[in-house]
Amino acid sequence: ETGVTQTPRHLVMGMTNKKSLKCEQHLGHNAMYWYKQSAKKPLELMFVYNFKEQTENNSVPSRFSPECPNSSHLFLHLHTLQPEDSALYLCASSQFSGSSTGELFFGEGSRLTVL
Amino acid sequence: SQQGEEDPQALSIQEGENATMNCSYKTSINNLQWYRQNSGRGLVHLILIRSNEREKHSGRLRVTLDTSKKSSSLLITASRAADTASYFCATDARRSGGSNYKLTFGKGTLLTVNP
Protein backbone atom coordinates (compact mmCIF):
# COMPACT_ATOMS: atom_id res chain seq x y z
CA GLU A 1 0.00 0.00 0.00
CA THR A 2 1.68 3.19 -1.20
CA GLY A 3 -0.95 5.68 -0.09
CA VAL A 4 -2.00 6.35 -3.69
CA THR A 5 -5.17 4.65 -4.88
CA GLN A 6 -6.23 4.40 -8.49
CA THR A 7 -9.60 3.27 -9.83
CA PRO A 8 -10.56 1.43 -11.87
CA ARG A 9 -7.67 -1.03 -12.13
CA HIS A 10 -8.87 -2.23 -15.51
CA LEU A 11 -10.97 -0.44 -18.12
CA VAL A 12 -12.11 -1.48 -21.56
CA MET A 13 -13.75 1.16 -23.71
CA GLY A 14 -14.80 1.76 -27.27
CA MET A 15 -13.49 4.68 -29.26
CA THR A 16 -16.71 6.65 -28.81
CA ASN A 17 -17.05 6.15 -25.05
CA LYS A 18 -16.37 8.66 -22.31
CA LYS A 19 -14.79 7.40 -19.12
CA SER A 20 -12.69 8.73 -16.27
CA LEU A 21 -9.75 7.48 -14.26
CA LYS A 22 -9.55 8.48 -10.63
CA CYS A 23 -6.57 8.89 -8.33
CA GLU A 24 -6.53 9.71 -4.63
CA GLN A 25 -3.51 10.22 -2.41
CA HIS A 26 -3.54 9.99 1.37
CA LEU A 27 -0.01 11.25 1.92
CA GLY A 28 -0.57 14.99 2.25
CA HIS A 29 1.53 15.67 -0.84
CA ASN A 30 1.25 18.88 -2.84
CA ALA A 31 1.99 17.54 -6.33
CA MET A 32 0.23 14.92 -8.44
CA TYR A 33 1.14 13.39 -11.78
CA TRP A 34 -0.26 11.32 -14.62
CA TYR A 35 2.15 9.04 -16.49
CA LYS A 36 1.47 6.77 -19.45
CA GLN A 37 3.32 3.46 -19.74
CA SER A 38 3.24 1.66 -23.08
CA ALA A 39 5.10 -1.50 -23.98
CA LYS A 40 8.72 -0.97 -25.04
CA LYS A 41 8.59 2.76 -24.26
CA PRO A 42 9.81 4.85 -21.33
CA LEU A 43 7.24 6.24 -18.95
CA GLU A 44 5.73 9.34 -20.52
CA LEU A 45 4.87 12.25 -18.26
CA MET A 46 1.45 13.57 -19.23
CA PHE A 47 0.37 16.14 -16.65
CA VAL A 48 1.68 17.67 -13.44
CA TYR A 49 -0.29 19.55 -10.82
CA ASN A 50 1.37 21.54 -8.04
CA PHE A 51 -0.97 22.85 -5.36
CA LYS A 52 -3.93 22.06 -7.68
CA GLU A 53 -2.50 24.17 -10.52
CA GLN A 54 -1.46 22.48 -13.73
CA THR A 55 2.23 23.11 -14.28
CA GLU A 56 2.93 20.64 -17.05
CA ASN A 57 1.04 19.48 -20.10
CA ASN A 58 3.43 17.38 -22.09
CA SER A 59 1.77 17.93 -25.48
CA VAL A 60 -0.98 15.51 -24.60
CA PRO A 61 -3.87 15.23 -27.11
CA SER A 62 -7.06 16.98 -26.04
CA ARG A 63 -8.91 13.66 -25.88
CA PHE A 64 -7.20 13.37 -22.47
CA SER A 65 -8.53 15.97 -20.04
CA PRO A 66 -7.13 16.18 -16.50
CA GLU A 67 -8.92 17.60 -13.48
CA CYS A 68 -7.50 18.33 -10.05
CA PRO A 69 -10.25 19.56 -7.72
CA ASN A 70 -7.96 19.52 -4.66
CA SER A 71 -4.46 18.42 -3.75
CA SER A 72 -5.65 14.89 -2.86
CA HIS A 73 -7.63 14.01 -5.96
CA LEU A 74 -6.74 13.78 -9.62
CA PHE A 75 -8.87 12.66 -12.52
CA LEU A 76 -8.15 11.85 -16.13
CA HIS A 77 -11.20 12.20 -18.35
CA LEU A 78 -11.09 10.16 -21.53
CA HIS A 79 -13.15 10.62 -24.69
CA THR A 80 -12.93 9.48 -28.31
CA LEU A 81 -9.73 7.57 -27.65
CA GLN A 82 -7.73 5.65 -30.22
CA PRO A 83 -6.49 2.05 -29.97
CA GLU A 84 -2.91 3.35 -29.60
CA ASP A 85 -4.00 4.98 -26.33
CA SER A 86 -4.21 1.52 -24.78
CA ALA A 87 -1.64 1.52 -21.98
CA LEU A 88 -1.11 1.47 -18.24
CA TYR A 89 -1.92 4.88 -16.78
CA LEU A 90 -0.06 5.61 -13.59
CA CYS A 91 -0.84 8.28 -11.06
CA ALA A 92 1.80 9.49 -8.65
CA SER A 93 2.22 12.08 -5.93
CA SER A 94 5.18 13.80 -4.33
CA GLN A 95 6.08 16.57 -1.94
CA PHE A 96 7.46 19.19 -4.28
CA SER A 97 9.96 21.39 -2.45
CA GLY A 98 10.65 23.99 -5.13
CA SER A 99 14.15 22.65 -5.65
CA SER A 100 13.37 19.07 -6.54
CA THR A 101 10.58 16.84 -7.78
CA GLY A 102 11.19 14.57 -4.82
CA GLU A 103 10.39 10.92 -4.46
CA LEU A 104 7.30 9.79 -6.37
CA PHE A 105 4.72 7.51 -4.81
CA PHE A 106 2.82 5.61 -7.48
CA GLY A 107 -0.58 3.99 -7.54
CA GLU A 108 -1.04 0.50 -8.95
CA GLY A 109 -2.17 1.89 -12.29
CA SER A 110 -5.25 1.69 -14.48
CA ARG A 111 -4.88 -0.72 -17.40
CA LEU A 112 -6.80 0.84 -20.30
CA THR A 113 -7.77 -1.07 -23.42
CA VAL A 114 -9.36 0.84 -26.29
CA LEU A 115 -11.22 -1.31 -28.80
CA SER B 1 17.05 14.95 -23.84
CA GLN B 2 18.04 14.26 -20.24
CA GLN B 3 16.36 10.87 -20.34
CA GLY B 4 18.10 8.08 -18.48
CA GLU B 5 19.07 5.04 -20.50
CA GLU B 6 19.42 1.77 -18.64
CA ASP B 7 21.82 -0.95 -19.58
CA PRO B 8 21.40 -3.86 -20.03
CA GLN B 9 17.78 -4.05 -21.22
CA ALA B 10 17.48 -7.50 -19.67
CA LEU B 11 19.52 -9.42 -17.12
CA SER B 12 19.11 -13.00 -15.95
CA ILE B 13 21.04 -14.32 -12.95
CA GLN B 14 20.90 -17.06 -10.32
CA GLU B 15 19.77 -16.52 -6.77
CA GLY B 16 22.61 -15.40 -4.56
CA GLU B 17 24.46 -13.62 -7.35
CA ASN B 18 24.85 -9.87 -7.55
CA ALA B 19 23.00 -7.82 -10.17
CA THR B 20 24.36 -4.60 -11.60
CA MET B 21 22.34 -2.20 -13.73
CA ASN B 22 23.64 0.98 -15.28
CA CYS B 23 22.04 4.26 -16.23
CA SER B 24 23.40 7.02 -18.44
CA TYR B 25 21.96 10.46 -18.98
CA LYS B 26 22.76 13.53 -21.03
CA THR B 27 22.40 16.77 -19.09
CA SER B 28 22.99 18.15 -15.61
CA ILE B 29 20.70 16.73 -12.97
CA ASN B 30 19.45 17.66 -9.52
CA ASN B 31 19.14 14.08 -8.40
CA LEU B 32 18.82 10.57 -9.79
CA GLN B 33 16.33 8.02 -8.54
CA TRP B 34 15.88 4.29 -8.96
CA TYR B 35 12.49 2.60 -9.03
CA ARG B 36 11.30 -0.96 -9.19
CA GLN B 37 8.19 -2.28 -10.92
CA ASN B 38 6.69 -5.73 -10.64
CA SER B 39 4.83 -6.85 -13.74
CA GLY B 40 1.60 -4.90 -14.24
CA ARG B 41 1.97 -2.99 -10.98
CA GLY B 42 2.93 0.55 -10.01
CA LEU B 43 6.50 1.73 -9.53
CA VAL B 44 8.09 1.68 -6.10
CA HIS B 45 10.80 4.15 -5.15
CA LEU B 46 14.05 2.48 -4.09
CA ILE B 47 16.65 5.16 -3.58
CA LEU B 48 17.46 8.79 -4.40
CA ILE B 49 20.99 10.08 -4.84
CA ARG B 50 21.69 13.79 -5.08
CA SER B 51 24.09 15.29 -7.58
CA ASN B 52 26.63 16.06 -4.83
CA GLU B 53 26.62 12.48 -3.55
CA ARG B 54 28.75 9.68 -4.97
CA GLU B 55 27.41 6.58 -3.28
CA LYS B 56 24.39 5.54 -1.28
CA HIS B 57 23.31 2.31 0.41
CA SER B 58 19.95 0.93 1.41
CA GLY B 59 19.86 -2.65 2.63
CA ARG B 60 21.10 -4.86 -0.21
CA LEU B 61 21.08 -1.92 -2.63
CA ARG B 62 24.09 0.18 -3.51
CA VAL B 63 23.84 3.13 -5.87
CA THR B 64 26.74 5.10 -7.29
CA LEU B 65 26.67 8.34 -9.21
CA ASP B 66 29.41 9.73 -11.42
CA THR B 67 28.34 13.17 -12.62
CA SER B 68 31.51 13.60 -14.71
CA LYS B 69 30.50 10.56 -16.77
CA LYS B 70 26.78 11.25 -16.39
CA SER B 71 26.17 7.72 -15.23
CA SER B 72 24.83 5.77 -12.27
CA SER B 73 24.77 2.14 -11.28
CA LEU B 74 22.45 0.09 -9.10
CA LEU B 75 23.91 -2.99 -7.43
CA ILE B 76 21.67 -5.57 -5.79
CA THR B 77 23.70 -7.96 -3.68
CA ALA B 78 22.78 -11.55 -2.82
CA SER B 79 19.78 -11.46 -5.15
CA ARG B 80 16.57 -13.36 -4.43
CA ALA B 81 13.82 -14.65 -6.71
CA ALA B 82 11.59 -11.92 -5.23
CA ASP B 83 13.92 -9.29 -6.75
CA THR B 84 12.61 -10.25 -10.20
CA ALA B 85 11.18 -7.01 -11.59
CA SER B 86 11.89 -4.12 -13.93
CA TYR B 87 14.22 -1.44 -12.60
CA PHE B 88 14.10 2.15 -13.81
CA CYS B 89 16.37 5.09 -13.32
CA ALA B 90 14.85 8.55 -13.35
CA THR B 91 16.66 11.86 -13.62
CA ASP B 92 15.32 14.98 -11.93
CA ALA B 93 16.39 18.17 -13.61
CA ARG B 94 15.25 21.71 -14.12
CA ARG B 95 13.34 22.13 -17.32
CA SER B 96 15.18 24.25 -19.85
CA GLY B 97 14.03 27.86 -19.72
CA GLY B 98 11.72 27.24 -16.79
CA SER B 99 11.60 27.00 -13.03
CA ASN B 100 9.88 23.63 -12.90
CA TYR B 101 11.63 20.33 -12.33
CA LYS B 102 10.88 17.26 -14.34
CA LEU B 103 11.51 13.60 -13.51
CA THR B 104 12.29 11.63 -16.66
CA PHE B 105 12.39 7.85 -16.76
CA GLY B 106 14.36 5.42 -18.88
CA LYS B 107 13.01 2.26 -20.50
CA GLY B 108 14.17 0.05 -17.66
CA THR B 109 16.14 -3.14 -17.09
CA LEU B 110 14.19 -6.37 -16.73
CA LEU B 111 15.89 -8.43 -14.03
CA THR B 112 15.10 -12.12 -13.71
CA VAL B 113 16.47 -13.97 -10.70
CA ASN B 114 16.26 -17.72 -11.14
CA PRO B 115 15.80 -19.91 -8.04
mmCIF file of C-alpha atoms in Angstrom:
data_model
loop_
_atom_site.group_PDB
_atom_site.id
_atom_site.type_symbol
_atom_site.label_atom_id
_atom_site.label_comp_id
_atom_site.label_asym_id
_atom_site.label_seq_id
_atom_site.Cartn_x
_atom_site.Cartn_y
_atom_site.Cartn_z
ATOM 1 C CA GLU A 1 0.000 0.000 0.000
ATOM 2 C CA THR A 2 1.683 3.186 -1.201
ATOM 3 C CA GLY A 3 -0.950 5.678 -0.091
ATOM 4 C CA VAL A 4 -2.002 6.350 -3.687
ATOM 5 C CA THR A 5 -5.171 4.651 -4.876
ATOM 6 C CA GLN A 6 -6.231 4.396 -8.486
ATOM 7 C CA THR A 7 -9.604 3.271 -9.831
ATOM 8 C CA PRO A 8 -10.563 1.428 -11.866
ATOM 9 C CA ARG A 9 -7.667 -1.030 -12.126
ATOM 10 C CA HIS A 10 -8.870 -2.232 -15.513
ATOM 11 C CA LEU A 11 -10.975 -0.438 -18.118
ATOM 12 C CA VAL A 12 -12.112 -1.482 -21.564
ATOM 13 C CA MET A 13 -13.752 1.155 -23.707
ATOM 14 C CA GLY A 14 -14.800 1.759 -27.268
ATOM 15 C CA MET A 15 -13.490 4.683 -29.257
ATOM 16 C CA THR A 16 -16.709 6.651 -28.808
ATOM 17 C CA ASN A 17 -17.048 6.146 -25.046
ATOM 18 C CA LYS A 18 -16.366 8.657 -22.307
ATOM 19 C CA LYS A 19 -14.789 7.404 -19.124
ATOM 20 C CA SER A 20 -12.694 8.735 -16.265
ATOM 21 C CA LEU A 21 -9.751 7.480 -14.256
ATOM 22 C CA LYS A 22 -9.549 8.478 -10.627
ATOM 23 C CA CYS A 23 -6.568 8.894 -8.326
ATOM 24 C CA GLU A 24 -6.534 9.710 -4.626
ATOM 25 C CA GLN A 25 -3.506 10.221 -2.406
ATOM 26 C CA HIS A 26 -3.537 9.986 1.375
ATOM 27 C CA LEU A 27 -0.007 11.251 1.924
ATOM 28 C CA GLY A 28 -0.570 14.989 2.255
ATOM 29 C CA HIS A 29 1.530 15.671 -0.837
ATOM 30 C CA ASN A 30 1.252 18.876 -2.836
ATOM 31 C CA ALA A 31 1.988 17.535 -6.330
ATOM 32 C CA MET A 32 0.233 14.916 -8.442
ATOM 33 C CA TYR A 33 1.143 13.394 -11.784
ATOM 34 C CA TRP A 34 -0.261 11.315 -14.619
ATOM 35 C CA TYR A 35 2.150 9.043 -16.488
ATOM 36 C CA LYS A 36 1.466 6.772 -19.450
ATOM 37 C CA GLN A 37 3.316 3.462 -19.743
ATOM 38 C CA SER A 38 3.241 1.657 -23.081
ATOM 39 C CA ALA A 39 5.098 -1.502 -23.983
ATOM 40 C CA LYS A 40 8.719 -0.967 -25.039
ATOM 41 C CA LYS A 41 8.590 2.760 -24.259
ATOM 42 C CA PRO A 42 9.812 4.853 -21.326
ATOM 43 C CA LEU A 43 7.244 6.236 -18.953
ATOM 44 C CA GLU A 44 5.732 9.339 -20.517
ATOM 45 C CA LEU A 45 4.870 12.252 -18.264
ATOM 46 C CA MET A 46 1.448 13.575 -19.231
ATOM 47 C CA PHE A 47 0.366 16.139 -16.653
ATOM 48 C CA VAL A 48 1.678 17.672 -13.438
ATOM 49 C CA TYR A 49 -0.295 19.551 -10.816
ATOM 50 C CA ASN A 50 1.366 21.539 -8.040
ATOM 51 C CA PHE A 51 -0.973 22.852 -5.361
ATOM 52 C CA LYS A 52 -3.929 22.058 -7.684
ATOM 53 C CA GLU A 53 -2.500 24.165 -10.519
ATOM 54 C CA GLN A 54 -1.457 22.483 -13.733
ATOM 55 C CA THR A 55 2.235 23.113 -14.282
ATOM 56 C CA GLU A 56 2.929 20.636 -17.052
ATOM 57 C CA ASN A 57 1.045 19.484 -20.103
ATOM 58 C CA ASN A 58 3.430 17.382 -22.089
ATOM 59 C CA SER A 59 1.774 17.934 -25.485
ATOM 60 C CA VAL A 60 -0.984 15.515 -24.599
ATOM 61 C CA PRO A 61 -3.868 15.227 -27.106
ATOM 62 C CA SER A 62 -7.060 16.984 -26.042
ATOM 63 C CA ARG A 63 -8.915 13.661 -25.875
ATOM 64 C CA PHE A 64 -7.200 13.370 -22.470
ATOM 65 C CA SER A 65 -8.533 15.969 -20.038
ATOM 66 C CA PRO A 66 -7.128 16.177 -16.503
ATOM 67 C CA GLU A 67 -8.920 17.599 -13.485
ATOM 68 C CA CYS A 68 -7.501 18.328 -10.048
ATOM 69 C CA PRO A 69 -10.253 19.564 -7.716
ATOM 70 C CA ASN A 70 -7.960 19.519 -4.659
ATOM 71 C CA SER A 71 -4.464 18.419 -3.751
ATOM 72 C CA SER A 72 -5.650 14.893 -2.858
ATOM 73 C CA HIS A 73 -7.627 14.007 -5.957
ATOM 74 C CA LEU A 74 -6.738 13.779 -9.616
ATOM 75 C CA PHE A 75 -8.871 12.659 -12.518
ATOM 76 C CA LEU A 76 -8.154 11.851 -16.134
ATOM 77 C CA HIS A 77 -11.199 12.205 -18.348
ATOM 78 C CA LEU A 78 -11.095 10.157 -21.528
ATOM 79 C CA HIS A 79 -13.151 10.624 -24.693
ATOM 80 C CA THR A 80 -12.934 9.485 -28.311
ATOM 81 C CA LEU A 81 -9.727 7.572 -27.649
ATOM 82 C CA GLN A 82 -7.727 5.650 -30.217
ATOM 83 C CA PRO A 83 -6.494 2.045 -29.970
ATOM 84 C CA GLU A 84 -2.915 3.354 -29.597
ATOM 85 C CA ASP A 85 -4.005 4.976 -26.325
ATOM 86 C CA SER A 86 -4.210 1.519 -24.780
ATOM 87 C CA ALA A 87 -1.642 1.519 -21.980
ATOM 88 C CA LEU A 88 -1.106 1.468 -18.241
ATOM 89 C CA TYR A 89 -1.916 4.882 -16.785
ATOM 90 C CA LEU A 90 -0.061 5.613 -13.591
ATOM 91 C CA CYS A 91 -0.844 8.276 -11.058
ATOM 92 C CA ALA A 92 1.804 9.489 -8.649
ATOM 93 C CA SER A 93 2.216 12.079 -5.927
ATOM 94 C CA SER A 94 5.175 13.796 -4.327
ATOM 95 C CA GLN A 95 6.080 16.567 -1.936
ATOM 96 C CA PHE A 96 7.462 19.190 -4.280
ATOM 97 C CA SER A 97 9.963 21.392 -2.454
ATOM 98 C CA GLY A 98 10.651 23.993 -5.128
ATOM 99 C CA SER A 99 14.149 22.655 -5.654
ATOM 100 C CA SER A 100 13.374 19.066 -6.538
ATOM 101 C CA THR A 101 10.579 16.841 -7.780
ATOM 102 C CA GLY A 102 11.194 14.567 -4.820
ATOM 103 C CA GLU A 103 10.390 10.916 -4.460
ATOM 104 C CA LEU A 104 7.298 9.790 -6.368
ATOM 105 C CA PHE A 105 4.718 7.511 -4.811
ATOM 106 C CA PHE A 106 2.820 5.606 -7.483
ATOM 107 C CA GLY A 107 -0.580 3.987 -7.539
ATOM 108 C CA GLU A 108 -1.038 0.499 -8.948
ATOM 109 C CA GLY A 109 -2.166 1.888 -12.287
ATOM 110 C CA SER A 110 -5.246 1.693 -14.482
ATOM 111 C CA ARG A 111 -4.876 -0.715 -17.400
ATOM 112 C CA LEU A 112 -6.802 0.835 -20.299
ATOM 113 C CA THR A 113 -7.767 -1.073 -23.423
ATOM 114 C CA VAL A 114 -9.361 0.840 -26.292
ATOM 115 C CA LEU A 115 -11.220 -1.305 -28.803
ATOM 116 C CA SER B 1 17.047 14.951 -23.842
ATOM 117 C CA GLN B 2 18.036 14.258 -20.238
ATOM 118 C CA GLN B 3 16.358 10.873 -20.339
ATOM 119 C CA GLY B 4 18.098 8.084 -18.485
ATOM 120 C CA GLU B 5 19.067 5.038 -20.498
ATOM 121 C CA GLU B 6 19.418 1.766 -18.635
ATOM 122 C CA ASP B 7 21.820 -0.948 -19.578
ATOM 123 C CA PRO B 8 21.397 -3.861 -20.026
ATOM 124 C CA GLN B 9 17.785 -4.052 -21.219
ATOM 125 C CA ALA B 10 17.476 -7.503 -19.666
ATOM 126 C CA LEU B 11 19.523 -9.418 -17.120
ATOM 127 C CA SER B 12 19.108 -13.003 -15.954
ATOM 128 C CA ILE B 13 21.035 -14.322 -12.946
ATOM 129 C CA GLN B 14 20.903 -17.059 -10.325
ATOM 130 C CA GLU B 15 19.768 -16.524 -6.770
ATOM 131 C CA GLY B 16 22.609 -15.398 -4.563
ATOM 132 C CA GLU B 17 24.463 -13.618 -7.352
ATOM 133 C CA ASN B 18 24.851 -9.868 -7.546
ATOM 134 C CA ALA B 19 23.001 -7.825 -10.173
ATOM 135 C CA THR B 20 24.361 -4.597 -11.603
ATOM 136 C CA MET B 21 22.339 -2.203 -13.728
ATOM 137 C CA ASN B 22 23.636 0.978 -15.279
ATOM 138 C CA CYS B 23 22.036 4.259 -16.227
ATOM 139 C CA SER B 24 23.403 7.024 -18.437
ATOM 140 C CA TYR B 25 21.965 10.462 -18.983
ATOM 141 C CA LYS B 26 22.765 13.528 -21.033
ATOM 142 C CA THR B 27 22.399 16.771 -19.090
ATOM 143 C CA SER B 28 22.993 18.147 -15.606
ATOM 144 C CA ILE B 29 20.701 16.728 -12.971
ATOM 145 C CA ASN B 30 19.445 17.663 -9.524
ATOM 146 C CA ASN B 31 19.145 14.077 -8.404
ATOM 147 C CA LEU B 32 18.820 10.568 -9.791
ATOM 148 C CA GLN B 33 16.328 8.016 -8.543
ATOM 149 C CA TRP B 34 15.883 4.285 -8.960
ATOM 150 C CA TYR B 35 12.485 2.602 -9.025
ATOM 151 C CA ARG B 36 11.302 -0.963 -9.194
ATOM 152 C CA GLN B 37 8.186 -2.283 -10.916
ATOM 153 C CA ASN B 38 6.688 -5.733 -10.642
ATOM 154 C CA SER B 39 4.828 -6.848 -13.744
ATOM 155 C CA GLY B 40 1.597 -4.900 -14.239
ATOM 156 C CA ARG B 41 1.969 -2.988 -10.981
ATOM 157 C CA GLY B 42 2.934 0.548 -10.013
ATOM 158 C CA LEU B 43 6.495 1.726 -9.526
ATOM 159 C CA VAL B 44 8.086 1.680 -6.100
ATOM 160 C CA HIS B 45 10.800 4.146 -5.148
ATOM 161 C CA LEU B 46 14.053 2.482 -4.085
ATOM 162 C CA ILE B 47 16.653 5.161 -3.576
ATOM 163 C CA LEU B 48 17.459 8.790 -4.395
ATOM 164 C CA ILE B 49 20.988 10.079 -4.839
ATOM 165 C CA ARG B 50 21.694 13.795 -5.082
ATOM 166 C CA SER B 51 24.091 15.292 -7.581
ATOM 167 C CA ASN B 52 26.627 16.062 -4.829
ATOM 168 C CA GLU B 53 26.618 12.479 -3.551
ATOM 169 C CA ARG B 54 28.753 9.680 -4.970
ATOM 170 C CA GLU B 55 27.412 6.578 -3.276
ATOM 171 C CA LYS B 56 24.395 5.544 -1.275
ATOM 172 C CA HIS B 57 23.314 2.315 0.410
ATOM 173 C CA SER B 58 19.953 0.927 1.414
ATOM 174 C CA GLY B 59 19.855 -2.653 2.633
ATOM 175 C CA ARG B 60 21.102 -4.861 -0.215
ATOM 176 C CA LEU B 61 21.083 -1.923 -2.635
ATOM 177 C CA ARG B 62 24.089 0.182 -3.509
ATOM 178 C CA VAL B 63 23.836 3.129 -5.872
ATOM 179 C CA THR B 64 26.739 5.098 -7.290
ATOM 180 C CA LEU B 65 26.673 8.339 -9.215
ATOM 181 C CA ASP B 66 29.413 9.731 -11.420
ATOM 182 C CA THR B 67 28.343 13.174 -12.620
ATOM 183 C CA SER B 68 31.507 13.600 -14.712
ATOM 184 C CA LYS B 69 30.505 10.555 -16.765
ATOM 185 C CA LYS B 70 26.776 11.246 -16.387
ATOM 186 C CA SER B 71 26.174 7.718 -15.228
ATOM 187 C CA SER B 72 24.827 5.774 -12.271
ATOM 188 C CA SER B 73 24.770 2.136 -11.283
ATOM 189 C CA LEU B 74 22.447 0.091 -9.101
ATOM 190 C CA LEU B 75 23.907 -2.988 -7.427
ATOM 191 C CA ILE B 76 21.666 -5.570 -5.789
ATOM 192 C CA THR B 77 23.696 -7.956 -3.676
ATOM 193 C CA ALA B 78 22.777 -11.550 -2.823
ATOM 194 C CA SER B 79 19.779 -11.465 -5.146
ATOM 195 C CA ARG B 80 16.566 -13.356 -4.431
ATOM 196 C CA ALA B 81 13.822 -14.649 -6.705
ATOM 197 C CA ALA B 82 11.591 -11.921 -5.229
ATOM 198 C CA ASP B 83 13.923 -9.289 -6.749
ATOM 199 C CA THR B 84 12.609 -10.252 -10.197
ATOM 200 C CA ALA B 85 11.175 -7.010 -11.593
ATOM 201 C CA SER B 86 11.895 -4.119 -13.932
ATOM 202 C CA TYR B 87 14.223 -1.445 -12.596
ATOM 203 C CA PHE B 88 14.097 2.151 -13.813
ATOM 204 C CA CYS B 89 16.371 5.093 -13.318
ATOM 205 C CA ALA B 90 14.849 8.554 -13.353
ATOM 206 C CA THR B 91 16.660 11.861 -13.616
ATOM 207 C CA ASP B 92 15.319 14.979 -11.929
ATOM 208 C CA ALA B 93 16.391 18.170 -13.613
ATOM 209 C CA ARG B 94 15.254 21.712 -14.116
ATOM 210 C CA ARG B 95 13.343 22.129 -17.319
ATOM 211 C CA SER B 96 15.177 24.249 -19.853
ATOM 212 C CA GLY B 97 14.029 27.856 -19.717
ATOM 213 C CA GLY B 98 11.716 27.240 -16.790
ATOM 214 C CA SER B 99 11.603 27.001 -13.033
ATOM 215 C CA ASN B 100 9.884 23.632 -12.901
ATOM 216 C CA TYR B 101 11.632 20.332 -12.334
ATOM 217 C CA LYS B 102 10.884 17.259 -14.340
ATOM 218 C CA LEU B 103 11.514 13.600 -13.513
ATOM 219 C CA THR B 104 12.291 11.629 -16.659
ATOM 220 C CA PHE B 105 12.385 7.845 -16.758
ATOM 221 C CA GLY B 106 14.358 5.420 -18.877
ATOM 222 C CA LYS B 107 13.014 2.259 -20.496
ATOM 223 C CA GLY B 108 14.169 0.049 -17.664
ATOM 224 C CA THR B 109 16.137 -3.144 -17.094
ATOM 225 C CA LEU B 110 14.185 -6.370 -16.726
ATOM 226 C CA LEU B 111 15.892 -8.426 -14.029
ATOM 227 C CA THR B 112 15.100 -12.118 -13.708
ATOM 228 C CA VAL B 113 16.470 -13.969 -10.702
ATOM 229 C CA ASN B 114 16.258 -17.725 -11.140
ATOM 230 C CA PRO B 115 15.797 -19.912 -8.045
#
